[in-house]
Structures are given as C-alpha cells and as structure tokens.
Amino acid sequence: MLPFHQVVADDFEAVNRRIIEQLHSDVELVENIGHYLIEAGGKRLRPLMVLLTCRALDYKGRDNLDLAAIIEFIHTATLLHDDVVDTSERRRGRITANAQWGNAPAVLVGDFLYSRAFQMMVAIGSMDIMSVLSETTNRIAEGEVQQLVNAKDPAVTESNYFSVIDKKTAILFASACEVAAVLCEADDSQRQALRAYGHHVGMAFQLVDDALDYQGNADTLGKNVGDDLAEGKPTLPLIHAMQTGSASQSQLVADAIRAGDASKLPDILAIVNETGAMEYTLERARAQVSCALTQLATLPDNSYTQAMAEVAEFALARTH
C-alpha cells in the first residue's frame, strides 16, 4: 500500500471482501476470471477516491464500501473490453484475461461486472448516484468508440485527444468523487469541486501514462513500451511532435501511426525528445494536478483531504 492508502486501510480491506462476495456466480468461469482480475491488484485509485472522499466528509454509514466496489467493477469491466479491442497481452505486468481465456469470455465477464455493479447500485437506492454512473458508463463507451475511430489517424487534433481521455479515463475518477459526495449529502459547491478534482486527477494520470509509453519500461508500465504506437494511437506526445517537428520528422511519426509500426520506436523516441513533446505532455499533466489541488479548498482540512492531495501529486511522481 502507498501512504495515501494507509489512511483508509481498514476500509480497503472491507471493500476487498465486498468485491470477493459480489464476484460470486454459479458459472465457474465468471468467478475464475473475476478473481484473476481482482487479484492482479493495481493501485485501485478509483475506489480509493470514494473512500477518501467519504472519510474527508465524515460519512458514518457503510454504503461507501459498496460504492467503492461498484466503481472498481465498472473500471475492471472497461479494462476487460479495452484489452479485447486493443488485443493487449499484458496488463499490470500479467497476461490479460483475453490472452489467457480468449476474447469471448473476457467480453462476457466484463458484461457480468457491469451488470453486477448496477445491481449493487439499485441496492444503495439513490437515483442521483444511478443517474451519475449510468451517464458515466455511457460516456466511457463513447470514448472507447472514439479512440477506435482515431486509431491509425495522424490527423487527430489535440482537442480531440483531450476529449477522448476525458471520456475514457477522467470521467470515472470524477464520478467516483461525485457519487461519494452524493452519498455524504455534500452541498453543491463541494459536489462540483469534488467532481472537478477527480476529473483533473484522472486527466493527469492519463497524460502521464501516455508520456511513459515513450519513456518508461515494461515493469513500470505493466505493459510493453511502445504498445500505444503499435496500436496506432495518436497520443499527445506524438501529436505535439508532429506539430512542432520538421517536415521529415512529422512524416515519419505520421507514417508510424498509420501503420501501427512499433519497429520505428527508436526513431520516434528520438523525435519525441528532440521536439520537447515529452516535456510538453508532462507540463499539461502538471497543470491538471495544480487544478485538482485547488478544488480541495472546499473540503475540511484533515488527513483524508491531505491524502487526496497526495494522490494528485502521485500522478507526477511516477515520472521520476
């Protein structure tokens, strides 16, 4: 556990128990894949957002545990589907479910996790929470489709890129904080500030992830360096490199995106560094973190709010 997990360690253990309970199915394959995914670990930042927000606002009930599990189920379902679409073979340093069991089981277990999440939402009984999360899952699906449309298209704009990462990544961070605020019966200013905080944190994490694909290593990323290039994803480092590089540099990057050609990775890495695209991407991430931190002023000053600040700063810490 990282330091910001420690302040809600007991809650985390309780959420893990709820996750295991809710993975129960009469179909053995559902449980096998579900347990494989959950046991893969990860930082569980999205459910962490729920737990920290509820503690920061002094929530006294127990529905926060189910709400955190719901957020994790939605996130895990999106990963399952994402890996199938991307034909990914590694996730969090392990073989993906689609590589181990096949595409059809991976997609169907993703559907199971989505539907189980909505069953649990109904049990909580808040129409406001159901409204936020139903809109969220719809927007995530839109983001996935838009990313698919963008694949191998070097003409994707920076604005389009930011729209995609908002839908694919940031919206679930934002919604995790917002539904926790709803559960705590927070006032409108706190609710909006928490949603904005989550949005900016999610944007920062995705920007850093996209930067690390051209800087990190496989152990750090939990996937192979250059995977984004192999999938023809026009992420911000490449978009900026094409905008600011020479004609020949821009052409080389564009051709690699169109072909999904990871064999050009050494050349692409050199161009990304020479054009300042890496620093540009990280600077945009820093701006998101700064915006996230300003939103916390509406919350009580306590150890949980401090942990929320540490989560935001952790997005950048991974680049060191």
Tab-separated table of N, CA and C in Angstrom, residues 90-194:
chain	number	residue	atom	x	y	z
A	90	ARG	N	-0.675	-7.896	-22.138
A	90	ARG	CA	-0.210	-7.654	-20.769
A	90	ARG	C	-1.023	-6.539	-20.129
A	91	ARG	N	-1.302	-6.718	-18.857
A	91	ARG	CA	-1.985	-5.705	-18.062
A	91	ARG	C	-1.483	-5.859	-16.640
A	92	ARG	N	-0.992	-4.744	-16.059
A	92	ARG	CA	-0.451	-4.773	-14.696
A	92	ARG	C	0.630	-5.848	-14.549
A	93	GLY	N	1.411	-6.017	-15.609
A	93	GLY	CA	2.520	-6.954	-15.550
A	93	GLY	C	2.141	-8.415	-15.689
A	94	ARG	N	0.844	-8.680	-15.940
A	94	ARG	CA	0.400	-10.070	-16.090
A	94	ARG	C	-0.263	-10.274	-17.445
A	95	ILE	N	-0.440	-11.540	-17.814
A	95	ILE	CA	-1.159	-11.861	-19.047
A	95	ILE	C	-2.600	-11.374	-18.907
A	96	THR	N	-3.131	-10.761	-19.950
A	96	THR	CA	-4.513	-10.280	-19.895
A	96	THR	C	-5.493	-11.455	-19.927
A	97	ALA	N	-6.716	-11.173	-19.481
A	97	ALA	CA	-7.745	-12.212	-19.458
A	97	ALA	C	-8.053	-12.703	-20.865
A	98	ASN	N	-8.079	-11.783	-21.837
A	98	ASN	CA	-8.379	-12.196	-23.215
A	98	ASN	C	-7.275	-13.073	-23.790
A	99	ALA	N	-6.013	-12.821	-23.387
A	99	ALA	CA	-4.906	-13.655	-23.856
A	99	ALA	C	-4.955	-15.034	-23.212
A	100	GLN	N	-5.452	-15.097	-21.972
A	100	GLN	CA	-5.463	-16.368	-21.244
A	100	GLN	C	-6.694	-17.214	-21.535
A	101	TRP	N	-7.871	-16.549	-21.622
A	101	TRP	CA	-9.120	-17.307	-21.790
A	101	TRP	C	-9.782	-17.112	-23.153
A	102	GLY	N	-9.373	-16.086	-23.877
A	102	GLY	CA	-9.998	-15.795	-25.163
A	102	GLY	C	-10.868	-14.550	-25.098
A	103	ASN	N	-11.178	-13.993	-26.259
A	103	ASN	CA	-11.933	-12.742	-26.330
A	103	ASN	C	-13.365	-12.869	-25.836
A	104	ALA	N	-14.043	-13.930	-26.244
A	104	ALA	CA	-15.458	-14.063	-25.885
A	104	ALA	C	-15.662	-14.122	-24.366
A	105	PRO	N	-14.935	-14.978	-23.630
A	105	PRO	CA	-15.108	-14.980	-22.177
A	105	PRO	C	-14.767	-13.632	-21.542
A	106	ALA	N	-13.732	-12.968	-22.049
A	106	ALA	CA	-13.335	-11.677	-21.479
A	106	ALA	C	-14.447	-10.648	-21.637
A	107	VAL	N	-15.033	-10.571	-22.830
A	107	VAL	CA	-16.123	-9.616	-23.073
A	107	VAL	C	-17.334	-9.938	-22.190
A	108	LEU	N	-17.693	-11.207	-22.101
A	108	LEU	CA	-18.887	-11.596	-21.354
A	108	LEU	C	-18.722	-11.398	-19.850
A	109	VAL	N	-17.522	-11.649	-19.330
A	109	VAL	CA	-17.291	-11.390	-17.908
A	109	VAL	C	-17.278	-9.880	-17.653
A	110	GLY	N	-16.799	-9.115	-18.614
A	110	GLY	CA	-16.925	-7.658	-18.497
A	110	GLY	C	-18.382	-7.243	-18.383
A	111	ASP	N	-19.242	-7.864	-19.188
A	111	ASP	CA	-20.682	-7.584	-19.103
A	111	ASP	C	-21.236	-7.970	-17.736
A	112	PHE	N	-20.772	-9.099	-17.208
A	112	PHE	CA	-21.204	-9.539	-15.876
A	112	PHE	C	-20.836	-8.485	-14.825
A	113	LEU	N	-19.621	-7.959	-14.898
A	113	LEU	CA	-19.180	-6.970	-13.910
A	113	LEU	C	-19.991	-5.688	-14.014
A	114	TYR	N	-20.284	-5.248	-15.230
A	114	TYR	CA	-21.140	-4.065	-15.402
A	114	TYR	C	-22.510	-4.291	-14.764
A	115	SER	N	-23.111	-5.430	-15.084
A	115	SER	CA	-24.466	-5.684	-14.578
A	115	SER	C	-24.468	-5.875	-13.066
A	116	ARG	N	-23.438	-6.500	-12.513
A	116	ARG	CA	-23.351	-6.646	-11.064
A	116	ARG	C	-23.209	-5.269	-10.406
A	117	ALA	N	-22.437	-4.387	-11.031
A	117	ALA	CA	-22.293	-3.026	-10.497
A	117	ALA	C	-23.653	-2.338	-10.418
A	118	PHE	N	-24.474	-2.504	-11.445
A	118	PHE	CA	-25.781	-1.842	-11.431
A	118	PHE	C	-26.742	-2.509	-10.456
A	119	GLN	N	-26.620	-3.804	-10.247
A	119	GLN	CA	-27.407	-4.453	-9.186
A	119	GLN	C	-27.077	-3.842	-7.824
A	120	MET	N	-25.795	-3.638	-7.581
A	120	MET	CA	-25.367	-3.074	-6.307
A	120	MET	C	-25.814	-1.613	-6.163
A	121	MET	N	-25.831	-0.881	-7.280
A	121	MET	CA	-26.331	0.498	-7.252
A	121	MET	C	-27.798	0.547	-6.843
A	122	VAL	N	-28.576	-0.362	-7.412
A	122	VAL	CA	-30.006	-0.414	-7.069
A	122	VAL	C	-30.178	-0.669	-5.580
A	123	ALA	N	-29.335	-1.522	-5.024
A	123	ALA	CA	-29.420	-1.838	-3.587
A	123	ALA	C	-29.138	-0.601	-2.733
A	124	ILE	N	-28.230	0.259	-3.182
A	124	ILE	CA	-27.962	1.501	-2.440
A	124	ILE	C	-29.194	2.404	-2.481
A	125	GLY	N	-29.857	2.427	-3.641
A	125	GLY	CA	-31.156	3.080	-3.711
A	125	GLY	C	-31.151	4.577	-3.964
A	126	SER	N	-30.056	5.126	-4.451
A	126	SER	CA	-30.002	6.560	-4.747
A	126	SER	C	-30.144	6.787	-6.247
A	127	MET	N	-31.244	7.433	-6.637
A	127	MET	CA	-31.442	7.726	-8.053
A	127	MET	C	-30.361	8.673	-8.570
A	128	ASP	N	-29.894	9.564	-7.701
A	128	ASP	CA	-28.848	10.508	-8.081
A	128	ASP	C	-27.557	9.763	-8.438
A	129	ILE	N	-27.182	8.797	-7.602
A	129	ILE	CA	-25.979	8.006	-7.871
A	129	ILE	C	-26.141	7.192	-9.146
A	130	MET	N	-27.317	6.578	-9.328
A	130	MET	CA	-27.553	5.793	-10.540
A	130	MET	C	-27.512	6.671	-11.782
A	131	SER	N	-28.017	7.887	-11.664
A	131	SER	CA	-28.001	8.815	-12.798
A	131	SER	C	-26.567	9.165	-13.197
A	132	VAL	N	-25.740	9.485	-12.202
A	132	VAL	CA	-24.342	9.843	-12.478
A	132	VAL	C	-23.599	8.676	-13.121
A	133	LEU	N	-23.748	7.483	-12.560
A	133	LEU	CA	-22.957	6.350	-13.038
A	133	LEU	C	-23.483	5.763	-14.349
A	134	SER	N	-24.784	5.868	-14.610
A	134	SER	CA	-25.285	5.417	-15.910
A	134	SER	C	-24.784	6.343	-17.013
A	135	GLU	N	-24.776	7.650	-16.737
A	135	GLU	CA	-24.208	8.604	-17.696
A	135	GLU	C	-22.716	8.346	-17.895
A	136	THR	N	-22.038	8.023	-16.813
A	136	THR	CA	-20.596	7.772	-16.868
A	136	THR	C	-20.271	6.572	-17.746
A	137	THR	N	-20.957	5.461	-17.537
A	137	THR	CA	-20.665	4.262	-18.331
A	137	THR	C	-20.960	4.501	-19.811
A	138	ASN	N	-21.989	5.302	-20.091
A	138	ASN	CA	-22.304	5.631	-21.478
A	138	ASN	C	-21.194	6.463	-22.110
A	139	ARG	N	-20.671	7.432	-21.358
A	139	ARG	CA	-19.599	8.279	-21.873
A	139	ARG	C	-18.300	7.486	-22.053
A	140	ILE	N	-18.041	6.549	-21.139
A	140	ILE	CA	-16.852	5.704	-21.289
A	140	ILE	C	-16.936	4.913	-22.599
A	141	ALA	N	-18.115	4.358	-22.877
A	141	ALA	CA	-18.294	3.605	-24.120
A	141	ALA	C	-18.072	4.499	-25.337
A	142	GLU	N	-18.572	5.738	-25.269
A	142	GLU	CA	-18.339	6.692	-26.359
A	142	GLU	C	-16.843	6.936	-26.558
A	143	GLY	N	-16.152	7.083	-25.448
A	143	GLY	CA	-14.713	7.317	-25.518
A	143	GLY	C	-13.977	6.159	-26.160
A	144	GLU	N	-14.403	4.949	-25.835
A	144	GLU	CA	-13.780	3.761	-26.430
A	144	GLU	C	-13.990	3.746	-27.946
A	145	VAL	N	-15.221	4.076	-28.356
A	145	VAL	CA	-15.513	4.096	-29.792
A	145	VAL	C	-14.704	5.192	-30.481
A	146	GLN	N	-14.639	6.368	-29.848
A	146	GLN	CA	-13.881	7.470	-30.445
A	146	GLN	C	-12.403	7.115	-30.570
A	147	GLN	N	-11.859	6.434	-29.561
A	147	GLN	CA	-10.463	6.013	-29.634
A	147	GLN	C	-10.258	5.032	-30.787
A	148	LEU	N	-11.233	4.162	-30.987
A	148	LEU	CA	-11.156	3.201	-32.088
A	148	LEU	C	-11.166	3.927	-33.432
A	149	VAL	N	-12.023	4.942	-33.541
A	149	VAL	CA	-12.099	5.742	-34.765
A	149	VAL	C	-10.774	6.473	-35.010
A	150	ASN	N	-10.165	6.957	-33.919
A	150	ASN	CA	-8.917	7.719	-34.023
A	150	ASN	C	-7.700	6.869	-34.364
A	151	ALA	N	-7.802	5.563	-34.112
A	151	ALA	CA	-6.640	4.691	-34.300
A	151	ALA	C	-6.096	4.796	-35.719
A	152	LYS	N	-4.772	4.914	-35.802
A	152	LYS	CA	-4.044	4.985	-37.069
A	152	LYS	C	-4.409	6.223	-37.897
A	153	ASP	N	-4.865	7.270	-37.189
A	153	ASP	CA	-5.186	8.533	-37.850
A	153	ASP	C	-4.274	9.634	-37.311
A	154	PRO	N	-3.228	10.006	-38.036
A	154	PRO	CA	-2.300	11.024	-37.550
A	154	PRO	C	-2.880	12.433	-37.572
A	155	ALA	N	-4.082	12.601	-38.134
A	155	ALA	CA	-4.704	13.928	-38.204
A	155	ALA	C	-5.497	14.272	-36.945
A	156	VAL	N	-5.537	13.367	-35.972
A	156	VAL	CA	-6.266	13.630	-34.723
A	156	VAL	C	-5.683	14.880	-34.050
A	157	THR	N	-6.572	15.782	-33.636
A	157	THR	CA	-6.135	17.040	-33.028
A	157	THR	C	-5.928	16.884	-31.525
A	158	GLU	N	-5.236	17.844	-30.957
A	158	GLU	CA	-5.043	17.849	-29.511
A	158	GLU	C	-6.389	17.926	-28.788
A	159	SER	N	-7.302	18.735	-29.322
A	159	SER	CA	-8.630	18.868	-28.725
A	159	SER	C	-9.369	17.535	-28.729
A	160	ASN	N	-9.293	16.819	-29.838
A	160	ASN	CA	-9.940	15.509	-29.939
A	160	ASN	C	-9.319	14.529	-28.945
A	161	TYR	N	-8.002	14.560	-28.847
A	161	TYR	CA	-7.292	13.693	-27.889
A	161	TYR	C	-7.776	13.943	-26.466
A	162	PHE	N	-7.875	15.213	-26.066
A	162	PHE	CA	-8.313	15.525	-24.710
A	162	PHE	C	-9.758	15.089	-24.469
A	163	SER	N	-10.579	15.182	-25.488
A	163	SER	CA	-11.961	14.717	-25.368
A	163	SER	C	-12.013	13.219	-25.097
A	164	VAL	N	-11.154	12.469	-25.786
A	164	VAL	CA	-11.126	11.017	-25.606
A	164	VAL	C	-10.651	10.641	-24.207
A	165	ILE	N	-9.583	11.245	-23.725
A	165	ILE	CA	-9.076	10.837	-22.407
A	165	ILE	C	-10.003	11.305	-21.288
A	166	ASP	N	-10.752	12.371	-21.540
A	166	ASP	CA	-11.777	12.769	-20.574
A	166	ASP	C	-12.814	11.658	-20.433
A	167	LYS	N	-13.280	11.135	-21.569
A	167	LYS	CA	-14.320	10.108	-21.545
A	167	LYS	C	-13.772	8.749	-21.105
A	168	LYS	N	-12.600	8.399	-21.584
A	168	LYS	CA	-12.063	7.068	-21.292
A	168	LYS	C	-11.540	6.919	-19.872
A	169	THR	N	-10.966	7.985	-19.329
A	169	THR	CA	-10.266	7.877	-18.049
A	169	THR	C	-10.794	8.840	-16.994
A	170	ALA	N	-10.801	10.119	-17.322
A	170	ALA	CA	-11.076	11.126	-16.289
A	170	ALA	C	-12.493	11.039	-15.739
A	171	ILE	N	-13.449	10.661	-16.577
A	171	ILE	CA	-14.837	10.710	-16.128
A	171	ILE	C	-15.116	9.751	-14.974
A	172	LEU	N	-14.442	8.600	-14.938
A	172	LEU	CA	-14.700	7.668	-13.841
A	172	LEU	C	-14.068	8.167	-12.545
A	173	PHE	N	-12.904	8.809	-12.623
A	173	PHE	CA	-12.328	9.466	-11.450
A	173	PHE	C	-13.291	10.536	-10.936
A	174	ALA	N	-13.776	11.373	-11.860
A	174	ALA	CA	-14.681	12.457	-11.492
A	174	ALA	C	-15.961	11.920	-10.857
A	175	SER	N	-16.507	10.892	-11.468
A	175	SER	CA	-17.777	10.340	-10.983
A	175	SER	C	-17.617	9.625	-9.641
A	176	ALA	N	-16.458	8.993	-9.432
A	176	ALA	CA	-16.204	8.341	-8.139
A	176	ALA	C	-16.275	9.367	-7.013
A	177	CYS	N	-15.670	10.515	-7.243
A	177	CYS	CA	-15.704	11.576	-6.228
A	177	CYS	C	-17.102	12.163	-6.090
A	178	GLU	N	-17.776	12.345	-7.221
A	178	GLU	CA	-19.106	12.959	-7.168
A	178	GLU	C	-20.123	12.069	-6.463
A	179	VAL	N	-20.148	10.763	-6.783
A	179	VAL	CA	-21.146	9.903	-6.133
A	179	VAL	C	-20.837	9.742	-4.648
A	180	ALA	N	-19.566	9.807	-4.278
A	180	ALA	CA	-19.224	9.804	-2.853
A	180	ALA	C	-19.774	11.058	-2.188
A	181	ALA	N	-19.687	12.191	-2.869
A	181	ALA	CA	-20.255	13.442	-2.336
A	181	ALA	C	-21.761	13.329	-2.190
A	182	VAL	N	-22.416	12.692	-3.171
A	182	VAL	CA	-23.865	12.483	-3.093
A	182	VAL	C	-24.196	11.632	-1.870
A	183	LEU	N	-23.452	10.554	-1.673
A	183	LEU	CA	-23.676	9.667	-0.538
A	183	LEU	C	-23.541	10.414	0.785
A	184	CYS	N	-22.603	11.358	0.827
A	184	CYS	CA	-22.347	12.132	2.049
A	184	CYS	C	-23.284	13.328	2.195
A	185	GLU	N	-24.174	13.497	1.217
A	185	GLU	CA	-25.098	14.642	1.218
A	185	GLU	C	-24.335	15.966	1.295
A	186	ALA	N	-23.250	16.036	0.534
A	186	ALA	CA	-22.447	17.259	0.478
A	186	ALA	C	-23.241	18.358	-0.226
A	187	ASP	N	-22.871	19.605	0.050
A	187	ASP	CA	-23.564	20.713	-0.630
A	187	ASP	C	-23.077	20.801	-2.082
A	188	ASP	N	-23.772	21.608	-2.870
A	188	ASP	CA	-23.494	21.671	-4.306
A	188	ASP	C	-22.064	22.122	-4.609
A	189	SER	N	-21.552	23.064	-3.824
A	189	SER	CA	-20.196	23.562	-4.096
A	189	SER	C	-19.162	22.468	-3.862
A	190	GLN	N	-19.337	21.684	-2.806
A	190	GLN	CA	-18.421	20.583	-2.548
A	190	GLN	C	-18.562	19.499	-3.610
A	191	ARG	N	-19.792	19.216	-3.987
A	191	ARG	CA	-20.022	18.184	-5.008
A	191	ARG	C	-19.332	18.548	-6.320
A	192	GLN	N	-19.492	19.790	-6.752
A	192	GLN	CA	-18.875	20.213	-8.007
A	192	GLN	C	-17.356	20.270	-7.895
A	193	ALA	N	-16.869	20.713	-6.727
A	193	ALA	CA	-15.415	20.771	-6.525
A	193	ALA	C	-14.818	19.371	-6.535
A	194	LEU	N	-15.506	18.421	-5.927
A	194	LEU	CA	-15.004	17.046	-5.886
A	194	LEU	C	-15.024	16.418	-7.271
